[in-house]
N, CA, C and O atoms as a printed pandas DataFrame, in Angstrom:
     atom_number atom_name residue_name chain_id  residue_number  x_coord  y_coord  z_coord
0              1         N          MET        A               1    7.028    8.702   -7.966
1              2        CA          MET        A               1    5.821    8.830   -7.164
2              3         C          MET        A               1    5.153    7.459   -7.073
3              4         O          MET        A               1    4.943    6.782   -8.080
4              5         N          LYS        A               2    4.828    7.074   -5.855
5              6        CA          LYS        A               2    4.178    5.786   -5.638
6              7         C          LYS        A               2    2.723    5.859   -6.068
7              8         O          LYS        A               2    2.043    6.858   -5.836
8              9         N          ARG        A               3    2.251    4.782   -6.700
9             10        CA          ARG        A               3    0.858    4.708   -7.156
10            11         C          ARG        A               3    0.059    3.864   -6.171
11            12         O          ARG        A               3    0.514    2.822   -5.700
12            13         N          TYR        A               4   -1.140    4.344   -5.878
13            14        CA          TYR        A               4   -2.039    3.616   -4.980
14            15         C          TYR        A               4   -3.283    3.212   -5.760
15            16         O          TYR        A               4   -3.713    3.910   -6.678
16            17         N          SER        A               5   -3.841    2.093   -5.384
17            18        CA          SER        A               5   -5.043    1.615   -6.068
18            19         C          SER        A               5   -6.223    2.522   -5.727
19            20         O          SER        A               5   -6.241    3.153   -4.670
20            21         N          PRO        A               6   -7.209    2.585   -6.623
21            22        CA          PRO        A               6   -8.415    3.374   -6.326
22            23         C          PRO        A               6   -9.100    2.909   -5.036
23            24         O          PRO        A               6   -9.676    3.716   -4.307
24            25         N          GLU        A               7   -9.032    1.606   -4.763
25            26        CA          GLU        A               7   -9.646    1.076   -3.543
26            27         C          GLU        A               7   -8.948    1.616   -2.299
27            28         O          GLU        A               7   -9.600    1.981   -1.320
28            29         N          LYS        A               8   -7.616    1.664   -2.344
29            30        CA          LYS        A               8   -6.837    2.192   -1.210
30            31         C          LYS        A               8   -7.158    3.673   -1.009
31            32         O          LYS        A               8   -7.343    4.130    0.119
32            33         N          LYS        A               9   -7.220    4.407   -2.106
33            34        CA          LYS        A               9   -7.527    5.836   -2.035
34            35         C          LYS        A               9   -8.902    6.056   -1.403
35            36         O          LYS        A               9   -9.045    6.886   -0.504
36            37         N          ARG        A              10   -9.909    5.322   -1.865
37            38        CA          ARG        A              10  -11.265    5.466   -1.311
38            39         C          ARG        A              10  -11.305    5.093    0.170
39            40         O          ARG        A              10  -11.998    5.733    0.960
40            41         N          ALA        A              11  -10.557    4.055    0.539
41            42        CA          ALA        A              11  -10.521    3.637    1.945
42            43         C          ALA        A              11   -9.920    4.736    2.819
43            44         O          ALA        A              11  -10.409    4.991    3.920
44            45         N          MET        A              12   -8.868    5.381    2.336
45            46        CA          MET        A              12   -8.239    6.463    3.097
46            47         C          MET        A              12   -9.159    7.684    3.164
47            48         O          MET        A              12   -9.261    8.336    4.203
48            49         N          GLN        A              13   -9.826    7.987    2.048
49            50        CA          GLN        A              13  -10.767    9.114    2.044
50            51         C          GLN        A              13  -11.880    8.878    3.057
51            52         O          GLN        A              13  -12.283    9.796    3.772
52            53         N          LYS        A              14  -12.369    7.658    3.113
53            54        CA          LYS        A              14  -13.443    7.323    4.048
54            55         C          LYS        A              14  -12.982    7.516    5.491
55            56         O          LYS        A              14  -13.742    8.004    6.328
56            57         N          LYS        A              15  -11.748    7.138    5.779
57            58        CA          LYS        A              15  -11.223    7.277    7.137
58            59         C          LYS        A              15  -11.045    8.740    7.544
59            60         O          LYS        A              15  -11.159    9.072    8.724
60            61         N          MET        A              16  -10.765    9.622    6.568
61            62        CA          MET        A              16  -10.521   11.037    6.880
62            63         C          MET        A              16  -11.803   11.837    7.066
63            64         O          MET        A              16  -11.772   12.937    7.619
64            65         N          LEU        A              17  -12.934   11.294    6.608
65            66        CA          LEU        A              17  -14.202   12.021    6.651
66            67         C          LEU        A              17  -15.106   11.452    7.741
67            68         O          LEU        A              17  -14.861   10.357    8.249
68            69         N          PRO        A              18  -16.155   12.203    8.101
69            70        CA          PRO        A              18  -17.095   11.705    9.112
70            71         C          PRO        A              18  -17.685   10.370    8.674
71            72         O          PRO        A              18  -17.890   10.163    7.478
72            73         N          PRO        A              19  -17.954    9.498    9.563
73            74        CA          PRO        A              19  -17.940    9.644   11.022
74            75         C          PRO        A              19  -16.590    9.333   11.660
75            76         O          PRO        A              19  -16.448    9.466   12.875
76            77         N          TYR        A              20  -15.587    8.918   10.865
77            78        CA          TYR        A              20  -14.306    8.488   11.438
78            79         C          TYR        A              20  -13.395    9.665   11.783
79            80         O          TYR        A              20  -12.855    9.717   12.887
80            81         N          ASN        A              21  -13.218   10.600   10.867
81            82        CA          ASN        A              21  -12.416   11.813   11.085
82            83         C          ASN        A              21  -11.019   11.532   11.635
83            84         O          ASN        A              21  -10.552   12.230   12.535
84            85         N          ILE        A              22  -10.361   10.524   11.100
85            86        CA          ILE        A              22   -8.994   10.231   11.536
86            87         C          ILE        A              22   -8.083   11.317   10.968
87            88         O          ILE        A              22   -8.213   11.694    9.804
88            89         N          SER        A              23   -7.174   11.811   11.782
89            90        CA          SER        A              23   -6.310   12.912   11.352
90            91         C          SER        A              23   -5.358   12.458   10.250
91            92         O          SER        A              23   -4.997   11.286   10.149
92            93         N          ILE        A              24   -4.973   13.414    9.442
93            94        CA          ILE        A              24   -4.043   13.141    8.345
94            95         C          ILE        A              24   -2.706   12.674    8.901
95            96         O          ILE        A              24   -2.092   11.759    8.352
96            97         N          SER        A              25   -2.252   13.288    9.978
97            98        CA          SER        A              25   -0.981   12.887   10.599
98            99         C          SER        A              25   -1.012   11.430   11.045
99           100         O          SER        A              25   -0.069   10.677   10.803
100          101         N          SER        A              26   -2.102   11.041   11.698
101          102        CA          SER        A              26   -2.229    9.653   12.170
102          103         C          SER        A              26   -2.246    8.672   11.006
103          104         O          SER        A              26   -1.580    7.637   11.042
104          105         N          LEU        A              27   -3.011    9.008    9.977
105          106        CA          LEU        A              27   -3.075    8.116    8.809
106          107         C          LEU        A              27   -1.728    8.026    8.105
107          108         O          LEU        A              27   -1.315    6.948    7.677
108          109         N          ALA        A              28   -1.051    9.155    7.987
109          110        CA          ALA        A              28    0.255    9.157    7.324
110          111         C          ALA        A              28    1.211    8.209    8.044
111          112         O          ALA        A              28    1.931    7.440    7.407
112          113         N          LYS        A              29    1.214    8.268    9.365
113          114        CA          LYS        A              29    2.100    7.397   10.145
114          115         C          LYS        A              29    1.678    5.935   10.055
115          116         O          LYS        A              29    2.514    5.059    9.831
116          117         N          SER        A              30    0.398    5.670   10.226
117          118        CA          SER        A              30   -0.057    4.275   10.279
118          119         C          SER        A              30   -0.074    3.593    8.910
119          120         O          SER        A              30    0.143    2.384    8.818
120          121         N          GLU        A              31   -0.329    4.358    7.849
121          122        CA          GLU        A              31   -0.461    3.770    6.513
122          123         C          GLU        A              31    0.780    3.949    5.643
123          124         O          GLU        A              31    0.903    3.315    4.595
124          125         N          GLY        A              32    1.703    4.814    6.079
125          126        CA          GLY        A              32    2.911    5.046    5.293
126          127         C          GLY        A              32    2.659    5.827    4.013
127          128         O          GLY        A              32    3.363    5.652    3.019
128          129         N          ILE        A              33    1.655    6.683    4.046
129          130        CA          ILE        A              33    1.311    7.531    2.898
130          131         C          ILE        A              33    1.659    8.964    3.275
131          132         O          ILE        A              33    1.405    9.389    4.402
132          133         N          SER        A              34    2.239    9.711    2.340
133          134        CA          SER        A              34    2.660   11.075    2.659
134          135         C          SER        A              34    1.468   11.960    3.011
135          136         O          SER        A              34    0.353   11.762    2.530
136          137         N          LYS        A              35    1.744   12.945    3.867
137          138        CA          LYS        A              35    0.696   13.883    4.269
138          139         C          LYS        A              35    0.150   14.636    3.064
139          140         O          LYS        A              35   -1.055   14.869    2.966
140          141         N          SER        A              36    1.036   15.017    2.145
141          142        CA          SER        A              36    0.578   15.789    0.978
142          143         C          SER        A              36   -0.385   14.971    0.115
143          144         O          SER        A              36   -1.349   15.513   -0.426
144          145         N          THR        A              37   -0.126   13.678   -0.012
145          146        CA          THR        A              37   -1.037   12.809   -0.768
146          147         C          THR        A              37   -2.380   12.719   -0.067
147          148         O          THR        A              37   -3.422   12.815   -0.716
148          149         N          LEU        A              38   -2.374   12.536    1.244
149          150        CA          LEU        A              38   -3.620   12.446    2.002
150          151         C          LEU        A              38   -4.399   13.757    1.961
151          152         O          LEU        A              38   -5.626   13.748    1.862
152          153         N          ILE        A              39   -3.697   14.874    2.035
153          154        CA          ILE        A              39   -4.361   16.184    1.943
154          155         C          ILE        A              39   -5.052   16.319    0.589
155          156         O          ILE        A              39   -6.200   16.756    0.513
156          157         N          ARG        A              40   -4.347   15.941   -0.480
157          158        CA          ARG        A              40   -4.924   16.017   -1.826
158          159         C          ARG        A              40   -6.149   15.112   -1.944
159          160         O          ARG        A              40   -7.171   15.522   -2.494
160          161         N          TRP        A              41   -6.055   13.900   -1.439
161          162        CA          TRP        A              41   -7.183   12.970   -1.495
162          163         C          TRP        A              41   -8.377   13.498   -0.712
163          164         O          TRP        A              41   -9.521   13.351   -1.141
164          165         N          ARG        A              42   -8.111   14.111    0.434
165          166        CA          ARG        A              42   -9.209   14.655    1.245
166          167         C          ARG        A              42   -9.904   15.790    0.496
167          168         O          ARG        A              42  -11.132   15.864    0.469
168          169         N          LYS        A              43   -9.109   16.676   -0.115
169          170        CA          LYS        A              43   -9.686   17.781   -0.894
170          171         C          LYS        A              43  -10.530   17.241   -2.046
171          172         O          LYS        A              43  -11.624   17.745   -2.301
172          173         N          GLU        A              44  -10.033   16.226   -2.737
173          174        CA          GLU        A              44  -10.778   15.623   -3.844
174          175         C          GLU        A              44  -12.105   15.041   -3.352
175          176         O          GLU        A              44  -13.138   15.202   -4.001
176          177         N          ALA        A              45  -12.069   14.370   -2.210
177          178        CA          ALA        A              45  -13.293   13.773   -1.658
178          179         C          ALA        A              45  -14.297   14.859   -1.286
179          180         O          ALA        A              45  -15.488   14.730   -1.570
180          181         N          LEU        A              46  -13.820   15.929   -0.649
181          182        CA          LEU        A              46  -14.717   17.021   -0.261
182          183         C          LEU        A              46  -15.299   17.716   -1.484
183          184         O          LEU        A              46  -16.472   18.089   -1.488
184          185         N          THR        A              47  -14.490   17.892   -2.518
185          186        CA          THR        A              47  -14.974   18.499   -3.759
186          187         C          THR        A              47  -16.060   17.631   -4.383
187          188         O          THR        A              47  -17.083   18.143   -4.838
188          189         N          GLN        A              48  -15.841   16.325   -4.405
189          190        CA          GLN        A              48  -16.839   15.411   -4.971
190          191         C          GLN        A              48  -18.140   15.457   -4.180
191          192         O          GLN        A              48  -19.225   15.413   -4.760
192          193         N          ILE        A              49  -18.034   15.543   -2.866
193          194        CA          ILE        A              49  -19.229   15.641   -2.019
194          195         C          ILE        A              49  -19.989   16.921   -2.335
195          196         O          ILE        A              49  -21.216   16.907   -2.427
196          197         N          LYS        A              50  -19.264   18.035   -2.502
197          198        CA          LYS        A              50  -19.905   19.315   -2.834
198          199         C          LYS        A              50  -20.606   19.242   -4.188
199          200         O          LYS        A              50  -21.725   19.731   -4.342
200          201         N          ILE        A              51  -19.943   18.630   -5.165
201          202        CA          ILE        A              51  -20.538   18.496   -6.501
202          203         C          ILE        A              51  -21.823   17.674   -6.423
203          204         O          ILE        A              51  -22.836   18.045   -7.015
204          205         N          GLN        A              52  -21.783   16.570   -5.702
205          206        CA          GLN        A              52  -22.981   15.735   -5.564
206          207         C          GLN        A              52  -24.103   16.495   -4.872
207          208         O          GLN        A              52  -25.268   16.374   -5.250
208          209         N          HIS        A              53  -23.750   17.276   -3.865
209          210        CA          HIS        A              53  -24.751   18.068   -3.146
210          211         C          HIS        A              53  -25.400   19.090   -4.083
211          212         O          HIS        A              53  -26.620   19.253   -4.085
212          213         N          LEU        A              54  -24.575   19.776   -4.878
213          214        CA          LEU        A              54  -25.109   20.769   -5.814
214          215         C          LEU        A              54  -25.985   20.114   -6.877
215          216         O          LEU        A              54  -27.018   20.666   -7.255
216          217         N          GLN        A              55  -25.583   18.949   -7.357
217          218        CA          GLN        A              55  -26.393   18.240   -8.347
218          219         C          GLN        A              55  -27.735   17.827   -7.749
219          220         O          GLN        A              55  -28.769   17.924   -8.409
220          221         N          ASN        A              56  -27.715   17.369   -6.507
221          222        CA          ASN        A              56  -28.967   16.997   -5.843
222          223         C          ASN        A              56  -29.864   18.212   -5.657
223          224         O          ASN        A              56  -31.077   18.130   -5.854
224          225         N          GLU        A              57  -29.268   19.341   -5.278
225          226        CA          GLU        A              57  -30.028   20.584   -5.127
226          227         C          GLU        A              57  -30.660   20.985   -6.450
227          228         O          GLU        A              57  -31.838   21.339   -6.504
228          229         N          GLN        A              58  -29.866   20.926   -7.522
229          230        CA          GLN        A              58  -30.345   21.308   -8.848
230          231         C          GLN        A              58  -31.497   20.401   -9.269
231          232         O          GLN        A              58  -32.478   20.865   -9.850
232          233         N          THR        A              59  -31.376   19.109   -8.977
233          234        CA          THR        A              59  -32.436   18.165   -9.321
234          235         C          THR        A              59  -33.719   18.513   -8.585
235          236         O          THR        A              59  -34.798   18.487   -9.175
236          237         N          LEU        A              60  -33.613   18.837   -7.307
237          238        CA          LEU        A              60  -34.799   19.193   -6.527
238          239         C          LEU        A              60  -35.438   20.471   -7.046
239          240         O          LEU        A              60  -36.660   20.555   -7.166
240          241         N          ILE        A              61  -34.617   21.461   -7.352
241          242        CA          ILE        A              61  -35.137   22.727   -7.874
242          243         C          ILE        A              61  -35.824   22.487   -9.208
243          244         O          ILE        A              61  -36.920   22.993   -9.449
244          245         N          TYR        A              62  -35.177   21.713  -10.075
245          246        CA          TYR        A              62  -35.696   21.462  -11.415
246          247         C          TYR        A              62  -36.963   20.613  -11.359
247          248         O          TYR        A              62  -37.888   20.835  -12.141
248          249         N          ARG        A              63  -37.018   19.661  -10.464
249          250        CA          ARG        A              63  -38.144   18.738  -10.365
250          251         C          ARG        A              63  -39.423   19.454   -9.938
251          252         O          ARG        A              63  -40.513   19.034  -10.324
252          253         N          ASP        A              64  -39.318   20.511   -9.159
253          254        CA          ASP        A              64  -40.489   21.208   -8.642
254          255         C          ASP        A              64  -41.158   22.122   -9.664
255          256         O          ASP        A              64  -42.226   22.671   -9.392
256          257         N          LYS        A              65  -40.559   22.289  -10.811
257          258        CA          LYS        A              65  -41.091   23.222  -11.801
258          259         C          LYS        A              65  -42.071   22.527  -12.755
259          260         O          LYS        A              65  -41.958   21.332  -13.026
260          261         N          THR        A              66  -43.027   23.304  -13.251
261          262        CA          THR        A              66  -43.941   22.805  -14.277
262          263         C          THR        A              66  -43.190   22.768  -15.601
263          264         O          THR        A              66  -42.127   23.380  -15.711
264          265         N          PRO        A              67  -43.709   22.067  -16.613
265          266        CA          PRO        A              67  -43.019   22.019  -17.908
266          267         C          PRO        A              67  -42.734   23.402  -18.494
267          268         O          PRO        A              67  -41.653   23.618  -19.044
268          269         N          SER        A              68  -43.666   24.334  -18.392
269          270        CA          SER        A              68  -43.417   25.664  -18.955
270          271         C          SER        A              68  -42.335   26.394  -18.163
271          272         O          SER        A              68  -41.534   27.128  -18.743
272          273         N          GLU        A              69  -42.303   26.203  -16.853
273          274        CA          GLU        A              69  -41.256   26.827  -16.041
274          275         C          GLU        A              69  -39.891   26.231  -16.368
275          276         O          GLU        A              69  -38.884   26.939  -16.359
276          277         N          LYS        A              70  -39.855   24.922  -16.659
277          278        CA          LYS        A              70  -38.601   24.282  -17.031
278          279         C          LYS        A              70  -38.071   24.879  -18.327
279          280         O          LYS        A              70  -36.871   25.128  -18.442
280          281         N          ASN        A              71  -38.944   25.114  -19.309
281          282        CA          ASN        A              71  -38.523   25.707  -20.575
282          283         C          ASN        A              71  -37.977   27.109  -20.354
283          284         O          ASN        A              71  -36.962   27.476  -20.947
284          285         N          ILE        A              72  -38.627   27.890  -19.518
285          286        CA          ILE        A              72  -38.150   29.240  -19.209
286          287         C          ILE        A              72  -36.792   29.155  -18.529
287          288         O          ILE        A              72  -35.875   29.904  -18.863
288          289         N          HIS        A              73  -36.667   28.237  -17.572
289          290        CA          HIS        A              73  -35.412   28.062  -16.842
290          291         C          HIS        A              73  -34.282   27.680  -17.804
291          292         O          HIS        A              73  -33.189   28.241  -17.727
292          293         N          GLU        A              74  -34.536   26.737  -18.701
293          294        CA          GLU        A              74  -33.524   26.320  -19.678
294          295         C          GLU        A              74  -33.155   27.474  -20.602
295          296         O          GLU        A              74  -31.982   27.654  -20.929
296          297         N          GLY        A              75  -34.137   28.250  -21.021
297          298        CA          GLY        A              75  -33.873   29.402  -21.877
298          299         C          GLY        A              75  -33.006   30.431  -21.180
299          300         O          GLY        A              75  -32.092   30.988  -21.787
300          301         N          LEU        A              76  -33.282   30.686  -19.923
301          302        CA          LEU        A              76  -32.473   31.639  -19.164
302          303         C          LEU        A              76  -31.047   31.132  -18.989
303          304         O          LEU        A              76  -30.096   31.903  -19.113
304          305         N          GLN        A              77  -30.891   29.846  -18.702
305          306        CA          GLN        A              77  -29.548   29.287  -18.565
306          307         C          GLN        A              77  -28.767   29.426  -19.866
307          308         O          GLN        A              77  -27.587   29.777  -19.841
308          309         N          PHE        A              78  -29.408   29.154  -21.003
309          310        CA          PHE        A              78  -28.757   29.289  -22.303
310          311         C          PHE        A              78  -28.348   30.735  -22.542
311          312         O          PHE        A              78  -27.235   31.002  -22.994
312          313         N          THR        A              79  -29.250   31.675  -22.238
313          314        CA          THR        A              79  -28.961   33.099  -22.428
314          315         C          THR        A              79  -27.783   33.530  -21.569
315          316         O          THR        A              79  -26.894   34.238  -22.042
316          317         N          ILE        A              80  -27.770   33.112  -20.317
317          318        CA          ILE        A              80  -26.683   33.486  -19.406
318          319         C          ILE        A              80  -25.362   32.916  -19.902
319          320         O          ILE        A              80  -24.353   33.621  -19.901
320          321         N          LYS        A              81  -25.348   31.656  -20.324
321          322        CA          LYS        A              81  -24.120   31.046  -20.830
322          323         C          LYS        A              81  -23.634   31.765  -22.083
323          324         O          LYS        A              81  -22.430   31.947  -22.265
324          325         N          THR        A              82  -24.565   32.176  -22.949
325          326        CA          THR        A              82  -24.203   32.891  -24.169
326          327         C          THR        A              82  -23.605   34.246  -23.838
327          328         O          THR        A              82  -22.599   34.638  -24.430
328          329         N          ILE        A              83  -24.203   34.961  -22.910
329          330        CA          ILE        A              83  -23.704   36.286  -22.521
330          331         C          ILE        A              83  -22.322   36.173  -21.902
331          332         O          ILE        A              83  -21.458   37.009  -22.164
332          333         N          ILE        A              84  -22.101   35.153  -21.086
333          334        CA          ILE        A              84  -20.805   34.972  -20.437
334          335         C          ILE        A              84  -19.717   34.733  -21.476
335          336         O          ILE        A              84  -18.586   35.180  -21.290
336          337         N          LYS        A              85  -20.032   34.042  -22.560
337          338        CA          LYS        A              85  -19.049   33.762  -23.606
338          339         C          LYS        A              85  -18.662   35.018  -24.375
339          340         O          LYS        A              85  -17.552   35.109  -24.900
340          341         N          ILE        A              86  -19.575   35.993  -24.444
341          342        CA          ILE        A              86  -19.316   37.207  -25.230
342          343         C          ILE        A              86  -18.318   38.086  -24.571
343          344         O          ILE        A              86  -17.987   39.148  -25.099
């Protein structure tokens, strides 16, 4: 399996996402990278974007709470995590 530098991977991910939206087929032909590799990189990039979005949402939700509400929220999260483990 050929190894690509992180810089090359990021450059390809950027080309596959907005505003460029270059097709995987076109990139595979022009860059000489397999379609399966490009598909995997695109999925990884989209997953990372979703994670960042959720973290930003969580920060906004958490930031709007008073200190006592934050303690209640943390307590509920701990309780839910404990119940899920049981």
